mmCIF file of C-alpha atoms in Angstrom:
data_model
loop_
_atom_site.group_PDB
_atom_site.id
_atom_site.type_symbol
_atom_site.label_atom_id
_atom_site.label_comp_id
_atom_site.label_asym_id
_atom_site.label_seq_id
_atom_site.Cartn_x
_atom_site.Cartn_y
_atom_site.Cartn_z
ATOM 1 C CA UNK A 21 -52.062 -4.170 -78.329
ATOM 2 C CA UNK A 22 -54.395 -3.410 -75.705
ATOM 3 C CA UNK A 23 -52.032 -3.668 -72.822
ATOM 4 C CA UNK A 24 -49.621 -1.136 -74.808
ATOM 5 C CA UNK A 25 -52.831 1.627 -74.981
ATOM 6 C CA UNK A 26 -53.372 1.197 -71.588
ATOM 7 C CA UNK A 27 -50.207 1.756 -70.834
ATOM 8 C CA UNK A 28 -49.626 4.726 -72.894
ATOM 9 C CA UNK A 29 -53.060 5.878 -70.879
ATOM 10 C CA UNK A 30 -51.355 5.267 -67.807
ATOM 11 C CA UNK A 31 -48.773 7.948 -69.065
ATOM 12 C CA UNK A 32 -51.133 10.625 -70.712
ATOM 13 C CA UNK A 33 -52.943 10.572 -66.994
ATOM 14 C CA UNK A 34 -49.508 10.664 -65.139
ATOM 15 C CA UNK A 35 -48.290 13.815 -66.853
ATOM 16 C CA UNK A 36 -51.756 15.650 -67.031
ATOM 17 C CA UNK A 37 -52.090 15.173 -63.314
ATOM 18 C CA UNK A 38 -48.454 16.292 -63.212
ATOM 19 C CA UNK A 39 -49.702 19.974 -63.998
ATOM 20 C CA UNK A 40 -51.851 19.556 -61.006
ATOM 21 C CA UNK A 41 -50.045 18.062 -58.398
ATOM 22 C CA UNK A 42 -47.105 21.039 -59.461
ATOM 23 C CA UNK A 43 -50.066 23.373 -58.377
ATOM 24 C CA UNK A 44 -50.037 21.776 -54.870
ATOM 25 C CA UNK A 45 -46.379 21.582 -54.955
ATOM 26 C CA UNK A 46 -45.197 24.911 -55.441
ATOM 27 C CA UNK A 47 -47.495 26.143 -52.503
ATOM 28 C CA UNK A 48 -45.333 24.000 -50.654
ATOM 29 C CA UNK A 49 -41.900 24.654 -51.740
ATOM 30 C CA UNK A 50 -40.109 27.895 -53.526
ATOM 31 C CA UNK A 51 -40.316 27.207 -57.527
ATOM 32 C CA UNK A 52 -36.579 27.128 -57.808
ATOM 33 C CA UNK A 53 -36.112 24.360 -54.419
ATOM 34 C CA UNK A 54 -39.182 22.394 -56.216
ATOM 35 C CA UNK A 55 -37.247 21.929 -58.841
ATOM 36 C CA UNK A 56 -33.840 21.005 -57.642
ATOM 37 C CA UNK A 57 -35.737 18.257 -55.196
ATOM 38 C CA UNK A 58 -37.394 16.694 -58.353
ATOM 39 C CA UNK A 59 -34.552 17.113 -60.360
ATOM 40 C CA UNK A 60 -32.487 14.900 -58.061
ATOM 41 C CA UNK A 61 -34.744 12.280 -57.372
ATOM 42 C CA UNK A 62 -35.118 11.865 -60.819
ATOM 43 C CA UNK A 63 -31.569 11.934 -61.542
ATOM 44 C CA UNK A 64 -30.625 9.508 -59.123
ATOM 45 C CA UNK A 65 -32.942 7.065 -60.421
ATOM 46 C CA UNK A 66 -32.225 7.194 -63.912
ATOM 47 C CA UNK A 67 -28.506 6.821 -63.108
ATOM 48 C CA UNK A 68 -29.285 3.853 -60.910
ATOM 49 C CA UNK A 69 -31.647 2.688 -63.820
ATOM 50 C CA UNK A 70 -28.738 3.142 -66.558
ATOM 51 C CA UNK A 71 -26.053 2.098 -64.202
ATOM 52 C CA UNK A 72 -28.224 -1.694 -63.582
ATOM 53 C CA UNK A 73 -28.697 -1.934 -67.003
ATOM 54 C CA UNK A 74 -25.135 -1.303 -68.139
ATOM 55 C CA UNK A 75 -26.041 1.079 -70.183
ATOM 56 C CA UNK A 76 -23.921 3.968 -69.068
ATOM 57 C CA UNK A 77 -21.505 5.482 -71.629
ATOM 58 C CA UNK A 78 -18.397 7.729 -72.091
ATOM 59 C CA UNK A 79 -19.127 11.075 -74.244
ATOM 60 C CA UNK A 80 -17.391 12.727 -75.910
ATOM 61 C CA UNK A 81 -16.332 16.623 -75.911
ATOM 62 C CA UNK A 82 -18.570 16.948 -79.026
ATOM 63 C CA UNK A 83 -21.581 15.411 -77.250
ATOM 64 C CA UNK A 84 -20.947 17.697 -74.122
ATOM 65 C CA UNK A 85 -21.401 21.005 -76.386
ATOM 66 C CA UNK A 86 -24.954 20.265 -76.950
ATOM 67 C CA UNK A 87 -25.876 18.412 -73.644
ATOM 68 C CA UNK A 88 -24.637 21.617 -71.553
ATOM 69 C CA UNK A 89 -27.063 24.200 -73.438
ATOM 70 C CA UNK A 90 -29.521 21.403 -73.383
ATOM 71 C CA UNK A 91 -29.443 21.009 -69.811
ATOM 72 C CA UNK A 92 -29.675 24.757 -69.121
ATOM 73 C CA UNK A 93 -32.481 25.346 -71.734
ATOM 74 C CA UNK A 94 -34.344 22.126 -71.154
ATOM 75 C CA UNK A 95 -33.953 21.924 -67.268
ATOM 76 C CA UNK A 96 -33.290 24.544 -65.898
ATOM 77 C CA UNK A 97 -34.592 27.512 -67.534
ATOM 78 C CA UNK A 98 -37.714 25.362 -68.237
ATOM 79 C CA UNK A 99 -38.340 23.861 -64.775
ATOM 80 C CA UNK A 100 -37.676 27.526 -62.881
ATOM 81 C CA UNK A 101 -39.941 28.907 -65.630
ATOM 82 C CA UNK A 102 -42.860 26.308 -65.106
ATOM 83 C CA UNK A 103 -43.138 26.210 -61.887
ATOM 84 C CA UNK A 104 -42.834 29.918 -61.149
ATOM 85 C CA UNK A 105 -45.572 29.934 -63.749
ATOM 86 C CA UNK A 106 -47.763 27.429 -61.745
ATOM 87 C CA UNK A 107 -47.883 30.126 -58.862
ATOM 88 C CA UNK A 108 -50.655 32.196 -60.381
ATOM 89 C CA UNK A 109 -51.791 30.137 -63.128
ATOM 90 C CA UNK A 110 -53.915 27.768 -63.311
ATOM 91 C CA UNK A 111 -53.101 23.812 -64.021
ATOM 92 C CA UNK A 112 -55.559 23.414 -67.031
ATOM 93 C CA UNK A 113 -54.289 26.638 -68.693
ATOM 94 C CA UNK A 114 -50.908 25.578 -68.181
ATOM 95 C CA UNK A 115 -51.400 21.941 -69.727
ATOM 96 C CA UNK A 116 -53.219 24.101 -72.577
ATOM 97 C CA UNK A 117 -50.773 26.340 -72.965
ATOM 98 C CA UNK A 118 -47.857 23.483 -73.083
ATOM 99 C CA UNK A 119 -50.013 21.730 -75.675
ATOM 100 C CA UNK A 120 -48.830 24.017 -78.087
ATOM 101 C CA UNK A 121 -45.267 22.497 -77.459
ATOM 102 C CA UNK A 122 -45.790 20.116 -81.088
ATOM 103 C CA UNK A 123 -46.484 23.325 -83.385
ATOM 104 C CA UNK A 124 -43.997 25.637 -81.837
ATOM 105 C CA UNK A 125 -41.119 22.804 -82.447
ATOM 106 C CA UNK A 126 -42.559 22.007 -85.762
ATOM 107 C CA UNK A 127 -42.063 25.908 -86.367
ATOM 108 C CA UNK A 128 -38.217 25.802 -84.737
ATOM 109 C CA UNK A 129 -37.597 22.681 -87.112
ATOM 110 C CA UNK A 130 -38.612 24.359 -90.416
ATOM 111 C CA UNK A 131 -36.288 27.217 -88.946
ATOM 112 C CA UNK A 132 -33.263 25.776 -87.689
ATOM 113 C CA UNK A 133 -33.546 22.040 -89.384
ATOM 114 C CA UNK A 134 -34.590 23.060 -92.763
ATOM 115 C CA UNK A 135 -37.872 20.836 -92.230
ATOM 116 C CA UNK A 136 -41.098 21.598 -94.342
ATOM 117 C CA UNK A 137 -43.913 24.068 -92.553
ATOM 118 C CA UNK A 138 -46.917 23.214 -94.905
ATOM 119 C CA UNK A 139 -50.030 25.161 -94.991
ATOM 120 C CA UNK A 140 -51.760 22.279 -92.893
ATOM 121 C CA UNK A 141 -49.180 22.885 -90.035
ATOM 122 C CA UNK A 142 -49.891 26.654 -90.784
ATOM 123 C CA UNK A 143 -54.066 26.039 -90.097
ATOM 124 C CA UNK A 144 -53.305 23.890 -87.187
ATOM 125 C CA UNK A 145 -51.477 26.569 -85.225
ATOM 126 C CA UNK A 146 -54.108 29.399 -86.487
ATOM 127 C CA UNK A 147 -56.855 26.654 -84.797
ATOM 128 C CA UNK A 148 -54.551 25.687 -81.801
ATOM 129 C CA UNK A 149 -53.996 29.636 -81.026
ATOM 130 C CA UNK A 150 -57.334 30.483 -81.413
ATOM 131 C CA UNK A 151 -58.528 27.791 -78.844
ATOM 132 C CA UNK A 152 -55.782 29.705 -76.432
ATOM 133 C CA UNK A 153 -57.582 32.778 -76.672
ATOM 134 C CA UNK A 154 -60.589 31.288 -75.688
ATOM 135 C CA UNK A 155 -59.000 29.502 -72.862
ATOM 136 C CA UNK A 156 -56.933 32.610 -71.650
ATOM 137 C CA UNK A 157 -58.998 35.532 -73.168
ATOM 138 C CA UNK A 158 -60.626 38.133 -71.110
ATOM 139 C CA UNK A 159 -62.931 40.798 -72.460
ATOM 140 C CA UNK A 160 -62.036 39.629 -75.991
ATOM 141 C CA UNK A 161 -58.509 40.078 -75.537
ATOM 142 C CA UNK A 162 -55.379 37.956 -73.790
ATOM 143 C CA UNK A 163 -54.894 38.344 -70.415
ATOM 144 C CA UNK A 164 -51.140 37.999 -70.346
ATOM 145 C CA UNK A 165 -50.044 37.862 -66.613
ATOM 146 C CA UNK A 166 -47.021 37.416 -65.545
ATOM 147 C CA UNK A 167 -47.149 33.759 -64.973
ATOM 148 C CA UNK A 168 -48.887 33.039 -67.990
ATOM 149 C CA UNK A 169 -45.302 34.165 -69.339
ATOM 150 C CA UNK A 170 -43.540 32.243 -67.482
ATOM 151 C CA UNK A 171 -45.701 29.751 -68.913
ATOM 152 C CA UNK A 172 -45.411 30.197 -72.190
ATOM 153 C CA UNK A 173 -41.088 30.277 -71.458
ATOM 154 C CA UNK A 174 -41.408 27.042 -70.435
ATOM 155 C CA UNK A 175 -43.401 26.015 -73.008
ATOM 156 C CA UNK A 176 -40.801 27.752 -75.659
ATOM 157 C CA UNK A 177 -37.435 26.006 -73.880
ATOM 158 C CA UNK A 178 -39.837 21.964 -74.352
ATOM 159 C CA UNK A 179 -39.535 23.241 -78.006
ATOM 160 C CA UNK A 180 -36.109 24.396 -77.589
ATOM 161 C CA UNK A 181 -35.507 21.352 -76.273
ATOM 162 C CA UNK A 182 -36.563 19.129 -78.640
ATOM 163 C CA UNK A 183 -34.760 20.395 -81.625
ATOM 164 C CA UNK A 184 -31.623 19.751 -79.685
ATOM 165 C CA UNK A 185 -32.423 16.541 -78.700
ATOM 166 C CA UNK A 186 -33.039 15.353 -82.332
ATOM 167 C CA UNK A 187 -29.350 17.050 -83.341
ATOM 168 C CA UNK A 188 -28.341 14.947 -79.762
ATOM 169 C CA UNK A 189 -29.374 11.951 -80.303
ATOM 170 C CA UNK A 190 -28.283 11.243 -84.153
ATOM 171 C CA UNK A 191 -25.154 10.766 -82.205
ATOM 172 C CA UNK A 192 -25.962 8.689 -78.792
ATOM 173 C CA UNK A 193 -28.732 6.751 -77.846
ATOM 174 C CA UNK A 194 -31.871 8.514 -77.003
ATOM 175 C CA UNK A 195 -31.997 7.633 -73.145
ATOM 176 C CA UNK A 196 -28.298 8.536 -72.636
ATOM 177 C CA UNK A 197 -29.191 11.691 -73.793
ATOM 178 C CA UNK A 198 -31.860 11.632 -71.502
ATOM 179 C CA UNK A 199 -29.976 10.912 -68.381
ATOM 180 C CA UNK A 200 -27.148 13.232 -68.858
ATOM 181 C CA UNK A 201 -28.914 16.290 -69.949
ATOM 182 C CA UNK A 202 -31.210 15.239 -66.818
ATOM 183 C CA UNK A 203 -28.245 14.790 -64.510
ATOM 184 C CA UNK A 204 -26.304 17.970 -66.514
ATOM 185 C CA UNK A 205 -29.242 20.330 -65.691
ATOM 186 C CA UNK A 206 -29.689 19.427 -62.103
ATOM 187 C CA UNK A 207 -26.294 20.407 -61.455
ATOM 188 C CA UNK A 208 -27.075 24.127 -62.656
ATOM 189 C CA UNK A 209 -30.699 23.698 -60.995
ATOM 190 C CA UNK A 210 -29.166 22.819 -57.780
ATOM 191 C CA UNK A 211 -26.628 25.481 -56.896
ATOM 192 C CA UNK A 212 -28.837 28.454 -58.476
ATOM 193 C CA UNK A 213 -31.914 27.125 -56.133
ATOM 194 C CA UNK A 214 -29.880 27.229 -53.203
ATOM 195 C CA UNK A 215 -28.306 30.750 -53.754
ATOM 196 C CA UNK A 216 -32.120 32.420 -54.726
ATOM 197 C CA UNK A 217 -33.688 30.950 -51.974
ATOM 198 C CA UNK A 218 -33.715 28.980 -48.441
ATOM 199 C CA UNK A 219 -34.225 25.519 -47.699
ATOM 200 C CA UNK A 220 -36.235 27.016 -44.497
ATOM 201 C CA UNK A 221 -38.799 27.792 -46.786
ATOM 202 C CA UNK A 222 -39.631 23.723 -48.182
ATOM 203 C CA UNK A 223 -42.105 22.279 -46.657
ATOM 204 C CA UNK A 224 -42.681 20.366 -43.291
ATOM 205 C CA UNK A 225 -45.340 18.154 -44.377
ATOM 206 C CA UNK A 226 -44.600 14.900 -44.839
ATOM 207 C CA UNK A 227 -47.637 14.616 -47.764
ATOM 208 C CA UNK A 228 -45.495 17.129 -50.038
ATOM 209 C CA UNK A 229 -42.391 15.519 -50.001
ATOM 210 C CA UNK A 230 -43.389 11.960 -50.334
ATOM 211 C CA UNK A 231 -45.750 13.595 -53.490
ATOM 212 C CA UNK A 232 -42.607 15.430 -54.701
ATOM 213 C CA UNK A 233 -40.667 12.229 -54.494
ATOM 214 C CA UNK A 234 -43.492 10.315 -56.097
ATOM 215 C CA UNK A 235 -43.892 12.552 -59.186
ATOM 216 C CA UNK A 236 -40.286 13.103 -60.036
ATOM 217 C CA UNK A 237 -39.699 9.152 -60.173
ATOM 218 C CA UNK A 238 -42.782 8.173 -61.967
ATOM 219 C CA UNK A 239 -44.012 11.010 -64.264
ATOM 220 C CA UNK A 240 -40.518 12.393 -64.912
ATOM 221 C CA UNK A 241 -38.707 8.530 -64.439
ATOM 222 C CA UNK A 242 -40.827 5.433 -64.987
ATOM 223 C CA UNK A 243 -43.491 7.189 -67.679
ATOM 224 C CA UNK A 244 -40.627 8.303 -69.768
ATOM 225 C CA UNK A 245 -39.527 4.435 -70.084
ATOM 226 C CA UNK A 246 -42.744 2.978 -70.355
ATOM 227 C CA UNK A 247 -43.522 5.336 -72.893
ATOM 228 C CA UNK A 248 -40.542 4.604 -75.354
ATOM 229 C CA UNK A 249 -41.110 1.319 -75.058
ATOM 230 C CA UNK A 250 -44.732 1.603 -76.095
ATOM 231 C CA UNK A 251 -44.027 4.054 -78.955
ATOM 232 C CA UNK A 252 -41.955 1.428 -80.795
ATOM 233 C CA UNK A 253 -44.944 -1.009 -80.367
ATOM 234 C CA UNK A 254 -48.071 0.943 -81.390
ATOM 235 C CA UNK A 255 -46.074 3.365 -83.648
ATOM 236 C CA UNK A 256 -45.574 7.351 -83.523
ATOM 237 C CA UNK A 257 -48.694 8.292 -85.060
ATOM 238 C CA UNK A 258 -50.785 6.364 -82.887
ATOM 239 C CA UNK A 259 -49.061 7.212 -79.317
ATOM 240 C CA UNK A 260 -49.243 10.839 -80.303
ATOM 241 C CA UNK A 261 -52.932 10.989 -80.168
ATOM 242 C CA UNK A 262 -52.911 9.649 -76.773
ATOM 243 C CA UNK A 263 -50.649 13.096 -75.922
ATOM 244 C CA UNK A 264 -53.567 15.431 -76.759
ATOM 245 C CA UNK A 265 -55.400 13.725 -74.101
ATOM 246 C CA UNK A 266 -53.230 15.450 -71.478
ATOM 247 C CA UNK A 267 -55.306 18.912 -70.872
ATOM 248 C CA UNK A 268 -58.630 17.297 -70.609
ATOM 249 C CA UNK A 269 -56.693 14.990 -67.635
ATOM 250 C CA UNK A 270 -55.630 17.811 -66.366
ATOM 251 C CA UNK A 271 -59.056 19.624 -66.006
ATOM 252 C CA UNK A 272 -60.200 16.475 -64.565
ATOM 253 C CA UNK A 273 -57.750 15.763 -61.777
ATOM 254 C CA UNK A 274 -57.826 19.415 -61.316
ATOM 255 C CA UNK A 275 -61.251 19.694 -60.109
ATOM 256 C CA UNK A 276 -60.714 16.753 -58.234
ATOM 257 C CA UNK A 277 -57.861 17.767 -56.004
ATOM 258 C CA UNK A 278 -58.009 21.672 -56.323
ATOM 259 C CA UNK A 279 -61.602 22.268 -57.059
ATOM 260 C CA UNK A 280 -61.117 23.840 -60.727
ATOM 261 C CA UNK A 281 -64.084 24.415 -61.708
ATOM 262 C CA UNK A 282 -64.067 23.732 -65.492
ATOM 263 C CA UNK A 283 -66.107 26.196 -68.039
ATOM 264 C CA UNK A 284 -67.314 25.760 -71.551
ATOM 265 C CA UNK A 285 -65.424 27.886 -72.887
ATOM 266 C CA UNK A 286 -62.286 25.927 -71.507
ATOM 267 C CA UNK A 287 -63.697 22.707 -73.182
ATOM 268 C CA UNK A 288 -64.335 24.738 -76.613
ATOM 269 C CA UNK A 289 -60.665 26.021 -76.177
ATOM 270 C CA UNK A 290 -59.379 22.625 -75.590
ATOM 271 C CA UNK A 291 -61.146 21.547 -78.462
ATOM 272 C CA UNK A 292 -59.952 24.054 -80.794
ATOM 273 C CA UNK A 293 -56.393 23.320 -79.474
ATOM 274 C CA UNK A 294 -56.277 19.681 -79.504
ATOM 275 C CA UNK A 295 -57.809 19.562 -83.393
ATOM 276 C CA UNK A 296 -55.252 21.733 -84.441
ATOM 277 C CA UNK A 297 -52.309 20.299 -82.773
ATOM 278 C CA UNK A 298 -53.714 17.285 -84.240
ATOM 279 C CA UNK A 299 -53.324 18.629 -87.745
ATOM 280 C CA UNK A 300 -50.239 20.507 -87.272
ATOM 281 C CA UNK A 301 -48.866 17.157 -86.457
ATOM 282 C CA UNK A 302 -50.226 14.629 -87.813
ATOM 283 C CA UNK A 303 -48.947 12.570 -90.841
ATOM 284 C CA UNK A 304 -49.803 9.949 -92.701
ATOM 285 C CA UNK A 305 -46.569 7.953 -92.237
ATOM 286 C CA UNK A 306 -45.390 9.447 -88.569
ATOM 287 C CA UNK A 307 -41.607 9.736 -87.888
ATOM 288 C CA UNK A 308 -40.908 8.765 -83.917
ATOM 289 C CA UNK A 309 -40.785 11.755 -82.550
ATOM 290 C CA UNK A 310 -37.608 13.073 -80.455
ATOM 291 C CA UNK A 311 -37.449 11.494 -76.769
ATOM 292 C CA UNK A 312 -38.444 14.089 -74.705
ATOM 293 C CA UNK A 313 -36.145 14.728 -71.699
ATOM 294 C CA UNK A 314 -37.659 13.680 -68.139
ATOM 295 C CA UNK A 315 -37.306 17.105 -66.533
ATOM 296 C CA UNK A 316 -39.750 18.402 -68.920
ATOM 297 C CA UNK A 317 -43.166 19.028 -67.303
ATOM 298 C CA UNK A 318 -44.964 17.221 -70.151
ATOM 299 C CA UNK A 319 -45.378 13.817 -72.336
#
């Protein structure tokens, strides 16, 4: 059992320091190009992944009418979104602001899947907000910049995501669903990135692209396995703990690489955020939650 925490550790670190090495990233490369880079190198290795494992399937016409919107929600509208975002703001508020991913799909479920929003889900987000307007706040009010919208879009589409994935996957298996919606959305990524903007403007250092390379096959590739194969082991109530652990990583690794300095009124946000995603969410007999897709920037 201990091997299986460290490994969903291993994760939880992965995809906190994901917010930061984005940071470095899009300095580096135009949001849009950032995107379509990762996008294929993750694509290509869950297809050669799926493909060695004979696990590729034909889908049918049904299965295509969610993966499409899925793809263009989930990928790209969420990846152009985040990392635009991750030009003015900063890693930990993004992580923090991402972290309320859990109540905002528990709120699209009671909308669009008919599932219960109890008053404990309803105290969580009041908690989880507040600690954002601690985190974010300025002179007692929200400072809501432009990338903190952008932010909070791609924080909305995760969500977004989700609920389709759930409808999705009652269907196929969850890491099809993956990989196509993956492979799907880097095919509208792709041409859109190369139409907005030039490939003169990626990067010549070799650092970037063998970083770019590395997150998009382990945070966005290898985590995503190693954490579904965990969740069935330890169970969906445990492994979602570990998930809350992802904004405190990224203040970490954030004044590590980028010298973020971290305040208290960041850790008293995170706090405040973390509790009440924690009672928004949990239960006392947890459901696995729905497989998130690898192109989103989180857990």
């Amino acid at each position: 059992m201990m091997r299986s925490y460290l490994l969903l550790l291993f994760c939880v670190t992965c995809w906190g320091s994901n917010f930061v090495f984005g940071s470095m990233l899009v300095h580096e490369f135009p949001p849009l190009l950032l995107s379509a880079f990762r996008l294929t190198a993750t694509s290509l290795f869950l297809l050669g992944y799926a493909w060695s494992t004979k696990r590729l399937q034909r889908l049918s016409r049904r299965d295509y009418l969610l993966l499409v919107p899925l793809g263009f929600i989930g990928t790209l509208v969420n990846q152009a979104a985040f990392f635009t975002g991750l030009q003015t703001v900063s890693a930990t508020t993004a992580s923090l602001v991402l972290s309320l991913a859990p109540i905002t799909t528990a709120l699209l479920a009671a909308l669009f899947l008919k599932e219960t929003f109890t008053l404990r889900m309803a105290a969580g987000s009041v908690l989880a907000i507040a600690g954002i307007f601690l985190v974010v706040g300025q002179s007692g009010g929200l400072a809501l910049s432009r990338g903190l919208v952008y932010i909070g879009i791609a924080m909305l589409t995760f969500a977004a995501s989700i609920i389709m994935m759930r409808r999705l996957t009652e269907r196929i298996e969850p890491f099809i669903a993956t990989v196509y919606s993956t492979v799907i959305g880097s095919g509208m990524v792709i041409p859109a990135a190369l139409i907005k903007e030039p490939l003169q403007g990626s990067s010549s250092h070799l650092w970037a692209w063998a970083l770019l390379i590395a997150t998009a096959i382990v945070m966005q590739g290898v985590c995503g396995l190693v954490w579904n194969t965990q969740l069935r082991r330890v169970g969906a109530g445990k492994a979602s703990v570990f998930l809350n652990l992802q904004p405190f990583v990224a203040m970490i690794v954030g004044f590590a690489f980028l010298g973020t300095p971290v305040t208290a009124v960041q850790l008293a946000g995170s706090v405040l955020i973390v509790v009440g995603v924690i009672l928004a969410t949990l239960k006392k007999k947890a459901k696995a939650p729905a497989p998130m897709a690898p192109g989103v920037p989180t857990a």
